[in-house]
Coordinates of C-alpha atoms in Angstrom, one line a residue:
M182 CA 9.4 8.5 -31.5
T183 CA 9.9 5.4 -33.2
T184 CA 12.6 2.4 -32.1
P185 CA 13.6 -0.8 -32.2
A186 CA 11.2 -1.9 -29.1
S187 CA 8.1 -0.5 -30.9
Q188 CA 8.0 -4.1 -32.2
N189 CA 6.2 -5.1 -28.7
I190 CA 8.4 -8.2 -28.7
A191 CA 6.3 -10.4 -26.1
V192 CA 7.8 -12.2 -23.3
T193 CA 8.4 -15.9 -24.0
Q194 CA 9.1 -19.2 -21.8
Q195 CA 12.6 -18.9 -22.3
D196 CA 12.8 -14.9 -21.1
I197 CA 10.8 -16.4 -18.0
D198 CA 13.4 -18.8 -17.2
Y199 CA 15.8 -16.7 -18.0
F200 CA 14.5 -14.1 -15.3
A201 CA 13.9 -16.9 -12.5
T202 CA 17.9 -17.1 -12.8
T203 CA 18.5 -13.7 -11.9
G204 CA 17.4 -14.1 -8.5
A205 CA 14.5 -11.7 -8.7
E206 CA 10.6 -13.2 -7.8
V207 CA 8.8 -13.9 -10.9
I208 CA 4.9 -13.4 -11.3
H209 CA 2.9 -14.2 -14.1
S210 CA -0.2 -15.5 -12.7
Q211 CA -3.4 -13.0 -14.6
E212 CA -5.3 -12.9 -11.5
Q213 CA -2.3 -11.5 -9.4
L214 CA -1.0 -8.9 -12.1
E215 CA -4.7 -7.9 -12.6
A216 CA -5.3 -7.5 -9.1
K217 CA -2.2 -5.2 -8.0
Y218 CA -0.2 -4.6 -11.0
N219 CA -2.0 -3.8 -14.2
K220 CA -4.1 -1.0 -12.8
D221 CA -3.6 2.2 -11.2
Y222 CA -4.5 3.1 -7.8
F223 CA -7.9 5.0 -9.0
G224 CA -9.1 2.6 -11.8
K225 CA -8.4 5.0 -14.8
Y226 CA -5.7 3.3 -16.3
H227 CA -5.5 -0.2 -17.1
G228 CA -2.5 -2.4 -18.6
G229 CA -1.9 -5.7 -20.1
S230 CA 1.7 -7.0 -18.6
Q231 CA 2.0 -10.6 -18.6
I232 CA 4.7 -11.0 -16.1
A233 CA 6.2 -8.7 -13.1
L234 CA 9.7 -8.9 -11.3
F235 CA 10.6 -8.1 -8.0
P236 CA 14.5 -7.9 -7.8
K237 CA 16.0 -7.9 -4.5
T238 CA 19.4 -5.8 -5.4
T239 CA 20.7 -3.7 -8.0
E240 CA 22.8 -6.3 -9.6
Q241 CA 19.4 -8.2 -10.1
V242 CA 18.1 -4.9 -12.1
S243 CA 21.1 -4.5 -14.3
K244 CA 20.9 -8.5 -15.3
I245 CA 17.4 -7.9 -15.9
L246 CA 17.8 -4.8 -18.1
A247 CA 20.5 -6.0 -19.9
Y248 CA 18.4 -9.0 -21.3
C249 CA 15.6 -7.2 -21.8
N250 CA 17.6 -4.5 -24.2
K251 CA 19.4 -7.4 -26.2
R252 CA 15.8 -9.2 -26.6
L253 CA 14.1 -5.5 -27.1
I254 CA 11.7 -6.5 -24.5
S255 CA 10.1 -3.0 -23.2
V256 CA 10.2 -2.5 -19.3
V257 CA 7.8 -0.2 -16.8
T258 CA 9.3 0.6 -13.4
Q259 CA 6.6 0.6 -10.6
G260 CA 7.0 1.5 -7.1
G261 CA 3.9 2.0 -4.8
N262 CA 1.6 2.6 -7.6
S263 CA -0.3 5.4 -6.5
G264 CA 0.4 7.9 -9.1
T265 CA -2.6 9.4 -11.0
A266 CA -0.9 9.8 -14.5
G267 CA -0.7 6.6 -15.4
G268 CA 3.0 6.5 -15.7
A269 CA 3.6 3.2 -13.7
I270 CA 1.1 1.2 -15.8
A271 CA 2.4 -1.2 -18.9
Q272 CA 0.5 -0.3 -21.8
R273 CA 1.0 -3.5 -23.7
N274 CA 3.0 -6.4 -22.8
E275 CA 5.7 -4.8 -21.0
V276 CA 7.6 -6.6 -18.2
I277 CA 6.9 -5.0 -15.1
L278 CA 9.8 -4.2 -13.1
S279 CA 8.5 -3.6 -9.1
L280 CA 11.1 -2.2 -6.5
R281 CA 9.1 -3.2 -3.9
D282 CA 11.7 -6.0 -2.3
M283 CA 14.7 -3.0 -2.7
N284 CA 13.3 -1.5 0.4
N285 CA 16.8 -1.5 2.7
I286 CA 17.9 1.4 4.5
R287 CA 21.7 1.6 3.7
D288 CA 23.0 4.5 5.8
L289 CA 21.9 7.3 7.9
D290 CA 24.2 10.1 9.1
A291 CA 23.0 11.5 12.3
I292 CA 25.5 14.4 12.2
S293 CA 25.4 15.5 8.7
G294 CA 21.5 14.4 8.1
V295 CA 21.7 12.2 4.9
V296 CA 20.2 8.9 4.5
V297 CA 21.0 6.5 2.0
A298 CA 17.9 4.1 1.2
E299 CA 16.7 2.0 -1.5
S300 CA 13.7 3.2 -4.0
G301 CA 11.0 0.3 -2.5
C302 CA 11.3 1.9 1.1
V303 CA 7.8 3.5 1.5
L304 CA 7.8 6.9 2.3
A305 CA 5.8 7.1 5.7
E306 CA 8.3 4.1 7.3
L307 CA 11.2 6.0 5.8
D308 CA 10.1 9.0 7.4
A309 CA 9.6 7.1 10.6
H310 CA 12.8 5.4 10.8
V311 CA 14.8 8.7 10.1
R312 CA 12.4 10.5 13.1
E313 CA 14.1 8.2 15.5
Q314 CA 17.4 9.8 15.1
G315 CA 15.7 13.6 15.0
Y316 CA 15.0 14.1 11.4
I317 CA 12.4 14.0 8.6
V318 CA 12.4 13.3 5.0
P319 CA 11.9 16.8 3.4
V320 CA 8.7 15.5 1.0
D321 CA 5.1 14.6 2.3
L322 CA 2.6 13.2 0.1
G323 CA -0.7 12.0 0.8
A324 CA 0.0 8.7 -0.2
K325 CA 3.0 8.5 2.2
K326 CA 1.7 5.2 3.6
K327 CA 1.8 3.5 -0.1
C328 CA 4.4 5.7 -1.9
M329 CA 8.1 4.6 -2.3
I330 CA 11.0 7.0 -2.3
G331 CA 11.9 5.8 -5.7
G332 CA 9.0 6.8 -7.1
N333 CA 8.8 10.1 -5.2
V334 CA 12.0 10.8 -7.2
S335 CA 11.1 9.4 -10.6
T336 CA 8.0 11.8 -10.3
N337 CA 10.1 14.8 -8.7
A338 CA 6.9 14.4 -6.4
G339 CA 6.2 18.4 -4.8
G340 CA 3.9 17.3 -2.1
L341 CA 2.3 19.1 0.9
R342 CA 5.4 20.8 2.4
Y343 CA 7.2 22.1 -0.6
L344 CA 6.5 25.6 0.6
R345 CA 8.9 25.1 3.6
Y346 CA 11.5 22.1 2.0
G347 CA 11.6 22.9 -1.6
T348 CA 12.2 20.5 -4.6
L349 CA 13.5 16.8 -4.4
H350 CA 15.8 18.5 -7.2
G351 CA 17.5 20.4 -4.2
N352 CA 17.1 17.8 -1.7
V353 CA 18.4 14.9 -3.4
L354 CA 22.3 14.5 -2.9
G355 CA 22.8 11.4 -5.5
L356 CA 21.3 8.7 -7.2
E357 CA 22.1 5.0 -8.2
V358 CA 20.5 4.0 -11.4
V359 CA 20.8 1.7 -13.8
L360 CA 20.6 2.1 -17.6
A361 CA 18.8 0.6 -20.2
D362 CA 21.9 -1.4 -21.6
G363 CA 22.4 -2.6 -17.6
R364 CA 25.2 -0.3 -16.8
I365 CA 25.1 1.1 -13.2
V366 CA 25.5 4.7 -12.6
D367 CA 26.9 5.4 -9.2
A368 CA 26.0 8.8 -8.4
L369 CA 25.0 8.2 -5.0
F370 CA 27.0 10.7 -3.3
S371 CA 26.2 12.3 0.3
L372 CA 28.2 15.4 0.0
K373 CA 25.7 18.8 0.0
K374 CA 28.7 20.6 -2.5
D375 CA 29.9 19.1 -5.4
A376 CA 30.9 21.4 -8.3
S377 CA 32.8 18.6 -10.2
G378 CA 31.1 18.6 -13.4
Y379 CA 27.6 17.7 -14.8
D380 CA 25.3 17.3 -12.2
V381 CA 24.0 13.9 -13.8
K382 CA 21.7 12.9 -11.2
Q383 CA 19.4 15.4 -12.1
L384 CA 18.4 13.9 -15.6
F385 CA 16.7 11.2 -13.7
I386 CA 14.8 13.3 -11.2
G387 CA 10.9 13.6 -12.7
A388 CA 12.1 11.3 -15.9
E389 CA 9.4 8.4 -14.8
G390 CA 11.8 5.6 -15.3
T391 CA 12.2 6.7 -19.4
L392 CA 15.9 7.2 -18.7
G393 CA 16.8 4.4 -16.1
V394 CA 15.9 2.8 -12.9
V395 CA 16.6 4.6 -9.9
T396 CA 17.6 1.9 -7.4
A397 CA 18.4 4.1 -4.4
V398 CA 18.8 7.5 -3.4
S399 CA 20.6 9.8 -1.1
I400 CA 18.6 12.8 0.5
A401 CA 19.5 15.5 2.6
L402 CA 17.0 15.5 5.9
A403 CA 15.2 18.2 7.6
P404 CA 15.6 18.2 11.2
K405 CA 12.6 17.4 13.1
P406 CA 10.2 20.2 14.4
R407 CA 10.0 21.0 18.3
S408 CA 6.7 22.7 17.8
S409 CA 4.1 22.3 15.4
Q410 CA 0.5 24.0 14.7
I411 CA -2.0 24.0 12.3
A412 CA -4.5 26.9 11.7
V413 CA -7.7 26.2 9.4
L414 CA -9.5 29.3 8.2
G415 CA -12.8 29.6 6.5
L416 CA -13.3 32.3 4.1
G417 CA -16.0 33.6 1.6
D418 CA -14.1 33.9 -1.4
F419 CA -10.6 33.3 -3.4
S420 CA -8.7 36.6 -3.3
K421 CA -9.2 36.8 0.4
I422 CA -7.0 33.2 0.1
Q423 CA -4.4 35.5 -1.7
R424 CA -4.3 37.8 0.7
A425 CA -4.0 35.9 3.8
F426 CA -1.2 34.2 2.0
V427 CA 0.7 37.3 1.6
M428 CA 0.3 37.9 5.4
A429 CA 1.5 34.2 6.1
R430 CA 4.7 35.3 4.3
Q431 CA 5.3 38.1 6.3
G432 CA 3.7 37.6 9.8
L433 CA 4.6 33.7 10.2
G434 CA 8.0 34.1 8.2
E435 CA 10.5 30.9 8.7
I436 CA 8.5 29.0 10.8
I437 CA 5.5 28.4 7.7
S438 CA 5.6 24.9 6.1
A439 CA 2.6 24.6 4.4
F440 CA -0.4 26.7 3.4
E441 CA -3.3 24.5 1.8
F442 CA -6.5 25.5 0.1
W443 CA -9.8 23.9 -0.8
E444 CA -13.2 24.7 -1.9
R445 CA -16.9 24.2 0.0
R446 CA -17.6 21.0 -2.3
C447 CA -14.0 19.2 -1.5
N448 CA -15.1 19.8 2.1
E449 CA -18.4 18.2 1.6
L450 CA -16.9 14.7 -0.4
V451 CA -14.8 14.2 2.4
V452 CA -17.5 14.7 5.2
Q453 CA -19.6 12.6 3.0
Y454 CA -17.3 9.6 2.0
E455 CA -14.9 9.3 4.2
S456 CA -16.8 10.4 7.1
N457 CA -14.5 12.8 8.6
P458 CA -16.1 15.7 10.3
S459 CA -15.0 18.9 8.9
P460 CA -12.6 20.9 11.1
L461 CA -15.0 23.6 10.9
D462 CA -18.3 24.4 12.5
Q463 CA -19.7 26.3 9.5
S464 CA -19.6 25.9 5.8
H465 CA -17.7 28.2 3.9
E466 CA -17.0 28.8 0.4
F467 CA -13.1 27.8 0.4
Y468 CA -10.9 26.8 3.3
V469 CA -7.2 27.2 3.8
M470 CA -5.2 25.2 6.4
I471 CA -1.8 26.7 7.5
E472 CA 0.9 24.6 9.6
T473 CA 3.7 26.1 10.9
R474 CA 6.8 24.0 12.3
G475 CA 9.7 25.4 14.6
S476 CA 12.1 24.8 17.5
F477 CA 10.3 27.3 19.9
E478 CA 6.6 26.9 21.0
R479 CA 5.5 30.2 22.5
H480 CA 7.5 32.3 19.7
D481 CA 5.3 30.2 17.5
V482 CA 2.0 30.6 18.9
E483 CA 2.6 33.9 19.5
K484 CA 3.3 34.2 15.8
M485 CA 0.2 32.5 15.1
D486 CA -2.1 34.1 17.5
A487 CA -0.8 37.8 16.0
Y488 CA -1.2 36.4 12.7
L489 CA -4.8 35.3 13.0
A490 CA -5.8 38.5 14.9
E491 CA -4.8 40.5 11.9
L492 CA -6.9 38.5 9.7
H493 CA -9.9 38.9 11.5
A494 CA -9.4 42.3 12.3
G495 CA -9.0 43.0 8.4
G496 CA -12.4 40.9 7.6
L497 CA -10.6 38.6 5.5
V498 CA -11.7 35.3 7.6
E499 CA -15.2 33.9 8.4
E500 CA -14.1 31.6 11.4
S501 CA -10.5 29.7 12.1
R502 CA -9.8 27.3 14.5
V503 CA -6.0 26.6 15.4
F504 CA -4.9 22.9 16.5
R505 CA -1.8 22.2 18.7
D506 CA -2.5 18.8 19.8
I507 CA -0.7 16.0 18.2
D508 CA -4.0 13.9 17.4
A509 CA -5.9 16.9 16.7
M510 CA -3.5 17.9 13.9
E511 CA -2.8 14.4 12.5
R512 CA -6.8 14.5 11.8
T513 CA -6.6 17.7 10.1
W514 CA -3.9 16.3 8.1
L515 CA -6.0 12.9 7.4
F516 CA -9.0 15.4 6.6
R517 CA -7.1 17.1 3.7
S518 CA -5.3 14.1 2.7
Q519 CA -8.5 12.2 1.8
M520 CA -9.8 14.8 -1.0
A521 CA -8.7 12.7 -3.8
E522 CA -9.9 9.3 -2.6
A523 CA -13.3 11.2 -2.0
H524 CA -13.7 12.3 -5.2
A525 CA -12.9 9.3 -6.5
K526 CA -15.4 7.4 -4.4
S527 CA -18.2 9.8 -5.7
G528 CA -17.5 9.3 -9.3
C529 CA -15.1 8.5 -12.2
M530 CA -12.4 11.2 -11.1
H531 CA -10.7 13.1 -14.0
V532 CA -7.6 14.8 -12.7
Y533 CA -5.4 17.6 -13.7
D534 CA -1.9 18.7 -12.1
F535 CA -1.1 21.9 -13.0
S536 CA 1.2 25.0 -12.3
L537 CA -0.4 27.9 -12.5
P538 CA 0.3 31.4 -10.9
S539 CA -2.3 32.0 -8.2
R540 CA -3.8 34.8 -9.6
Y541 CA -5.6 32.6 -12.6
Q542 CA -6.4 29.6 -10.4
H543 CA -9.9 30.6 -9.6
E544 CA -10.6 31.9 -12.7
L545 CA -9.4 28.4 -14.0
L546 CA -12.1 26.8 -12.1
L547 CA -14.6 29.1 -13.8
A548 CA -13.7 29.0 -17.2
V549 CA -13.8 24.9 -16.9
K550 CA -17.4 25.0 -15.4
K551 CA -18.5 27.3 -18.3
H552 CA -16.7 25.7 -20.9
L553 CA -18.2 22.1 -20.1
A554 CA -21.8 24.1 -19.3
D555 CA -21.9 25.0 -22.8
A556 CA -20.9 21.9 -24.1
G557 CA -24.1 20.5 -22.3
I558 CA -22.2 17.8 -20.0
Y559 CA -22.4 20.2 -16.9
G560 CA -24.6 22.1 -14.9
V561 CA -28.0 20.6 -16.1
P562 CA -30.0 17.4 -15.2
G563 CA -28.7 14.1 -16.4
A564 CA -25.4 15.5 -17.2
P565 CA -22.6 13.4 -17.4
V566 CA -20.1 15.6 -15.1
R567 CA -21.6 15.6 -11.3
D568 CA -18.6 18.0 -10.0
V569 CA -15.9 20.3 -11.0
T570 CA -13.5 21.4 -8.2
I571 CA -10.1 22.7 -7.3
F572 CA -7.8 22.3 -4.0
G573 CA -3.8 22.4 -3.8
H574 CA -0.8 23.9 -2.6
I575 CA -1.4 27.8 -2.9
G576 CA 2.3 28.4 -1.3
D577 CA 3.8 26.6 -4.5
D578 CA 1.3 27.7 -7.4
N579 CA 0.3 23.9 -7.9
I580 CA -3.5 23.5 -8.3
H581 CA -5.2 20.2 -8.6
L582 CA -8.4 20.1 -10.8
Q583 CA -11.0 17.4 -10.3
V584 CA -13.7 16.8 -12.9
V585 CA -16.2 14.0 -11.8
A586 CA -18.1 12.2 -14.0
D587 CA -20.2 8.9 -14.5
A588 CA -17.2 7.2 -16.7
F589 CA -13.6 7.8 -17.9
G590 CA -13.1 9.0 -21.3
G591 CA -15.7 9.8 -23.8
V592 CA -17.4 13.3 -23.9
V593 CA -16.0 14.5 -21.1
E594 CA -12.4 13.8 -21.8
A595 CA -13.0 15.2 -25.5
A596 CA -14.2 18.4 -24.0
M597 CA -11.5 18.9 -21.6
E598 CA -8.5 17.9 -23.9
P599 CA -6.7 19.5 -25.2
W600 CA -8.7 22.9 -24.4
V601 CA -7.7 22.8 -20.5
Y602 CA -4.1 22.6 -21.2
E603 CA -4.1 25.3 -24.0
W604 CA -5.8 27.6 -21.5
V605 CA -3.2 26.6 -18.8
G606 CA -0.2 26.9 -21.3
S607 CA -1.6 30.5 -22.3
H608 CA -1.8 31.5 -18.7
S609 CA 1.9 30.8 -18.0
G610 CA 1.3 27.3 -16.5
S611 CA 2.8 24.1 -16.3
V612 CA 0.8 20.7 -17.9
A613 CA 2.3 18.9 -15.2
A614 CA 3.1 19.9 -11.5
E615 CA 4.0 17.0 -9.4
H616 CA 2.2 14.2 -10.6
G617 CA 4.5 13.8 -13.8
L618 CA 3.6 13.3 -17.4
G619 CA 2.4 9.7 -17.2
M620 CA 0.8 8.0 -20.5
H621 CA -0.8 10.8 -22.2
K622 CA 0.1 14.3 -20.7
G623 CA 3.3 13.7 -23.1
T624 CA 1.2 14.9 -26.0
F625 CA 0.3 18.3 -24.1
L626 CA 3.8 19.1 -23.2
K627 CA 4.0 21.6 -26.3
Y628 CA 1.9 24.2 -23.7
S629 CA 4.7 24.1 -21.5
K630 CA 7.9 23.7 -23.4
S631 CA 9.4 25.2 -26.6
P632 CA 10.7 23.1 -29.3
V633 CA 14.1 23.3 -28.6
V634 CA 13.6 22.2 -24.9
I635 CA 11.5 19.3 -26.5
D636 CA 13.8 18.5 -28.9
L637 CA 16.6 18.1 -26.2
M638 CA 14.9 15.7 -24.1
K639 CA 14.3 13.6 -27.1
S640 CA 17.9 13.7 -28.0
I641 CA 18.5 12.6 -24.1
K642 CA 16.3 10.2 -24.5
L643 CA 17.9 8.7 -27.6
M644 CA 20.9 8.3 -25.9
L645 CA 20.8 7.1 -22.8
D646 CA 17.9 4.7 -24.3
P647 CA 18.5 3.7 -27.9
N648 CA 16.3 1.0 -28.2
G649 CA 13.6 2.3 -26.4
I650 CA 12.9 0.0 -24.0
M651 CA 12.6 1.9 -21.1
N652 CA 8.4 2.8 -20.0
P653 CA 7.8 3.5 -23.9
G654 CA 5.0 5.3 -25.2
K655 CA 4.9 7.4 -22.1
H656 CA 6.5 11.0 -21.1
I657 CA 8.7 12.5 -23.9
D658 CA 7.7 9.4 -26.4
R659 CA 4.4 11.2 -26.8
A660 CA 5.6 14.8 -27.1
C661 CA 5.3 16.3 -30.7

């Protein structure tokens, strides 16, 4: 998609002087930019921005965008910079617009259970605040101590408890957004029912900063559970995970909040690189973690005990353990949340985030291993690929595929792409489940979306950002 901003206009001293007048903090020290803002969390994507701006108000964002739009200066919005798809990294010399300092909680209605928060609120801190009023934020991520709510909304993050609380498309009640030309869209509703025309906010959820900058969000909260427990299972094959999931839906019903799985190698990497002991004593081909959340502890305990007894009686599990102490449950969640970091510490992690029907998930792992072995880059001494693993959220068909290699790109990426996206698309999957399209997955959007849908998305982009200054060269810009 060619637009005026494709000219890649560099920021001048005159531009820097103007940005300083808006009230936003200005950083143009290359040392600071390279250390925190010009690379992603896992070190795969590197940018070339010469300046980062830190506005404190929506009005400051509006002034910055209006000026950049007039000057055709491209802008990349950044939150906690914890993404894995490179969507928040400046490819060239775009201005980085960090929402770090927009971190106020504007309102919390303890009766209706709705919070209005600015985009720079760190997810874990926002959750801790609403817990004081008896609520929780319905999205929960492994990166919750770093990621920010605006980034969660902009990538339509799914998270660990999607099975229970659903998508941000359903939990976000309203948004405040600044468009490319500086206009402020005030759609920050707190009502749970609204049938008065187009639901405009949905356009910006998952848009990754390509249509505008989300500056504040109104979210319907969930009640803080009075009872929680976690069970970890060891299983011998993937089909037993699927059967255990069906039985969990039937036996645990309304209290089930998460159903996570990982394979043996993932377990080993966390133990090795995070020095965190395995939640089970024995080694298993697959592990499952089930969490329940309810309001009546005795009822929930009885349900879990009956469910586990049924699993053991049917020969589905080799080992199980239940955690009901708060500290033990936190340690178990920590083990699960450390998997991505453990993989990254073991080598250069090529991570793929797919939605894929569960019946094909293990088949994908086997297909990838065979494909890479046939290419001569896996399974032989000195091969560049060290590990191929999967883990994910079985309850919402979201799977994370990791290909850990000696280096990023090169023969590994050439072997995997577009082959893996074609494979996922041919098995009724989506090329991006919760990490977003980011820096290059838009190229493979055609494997998930029809030509008509892609054309419609491009039309929306052109309408809201005709000069193409918002996060250029990413997301829908790369679709063909």
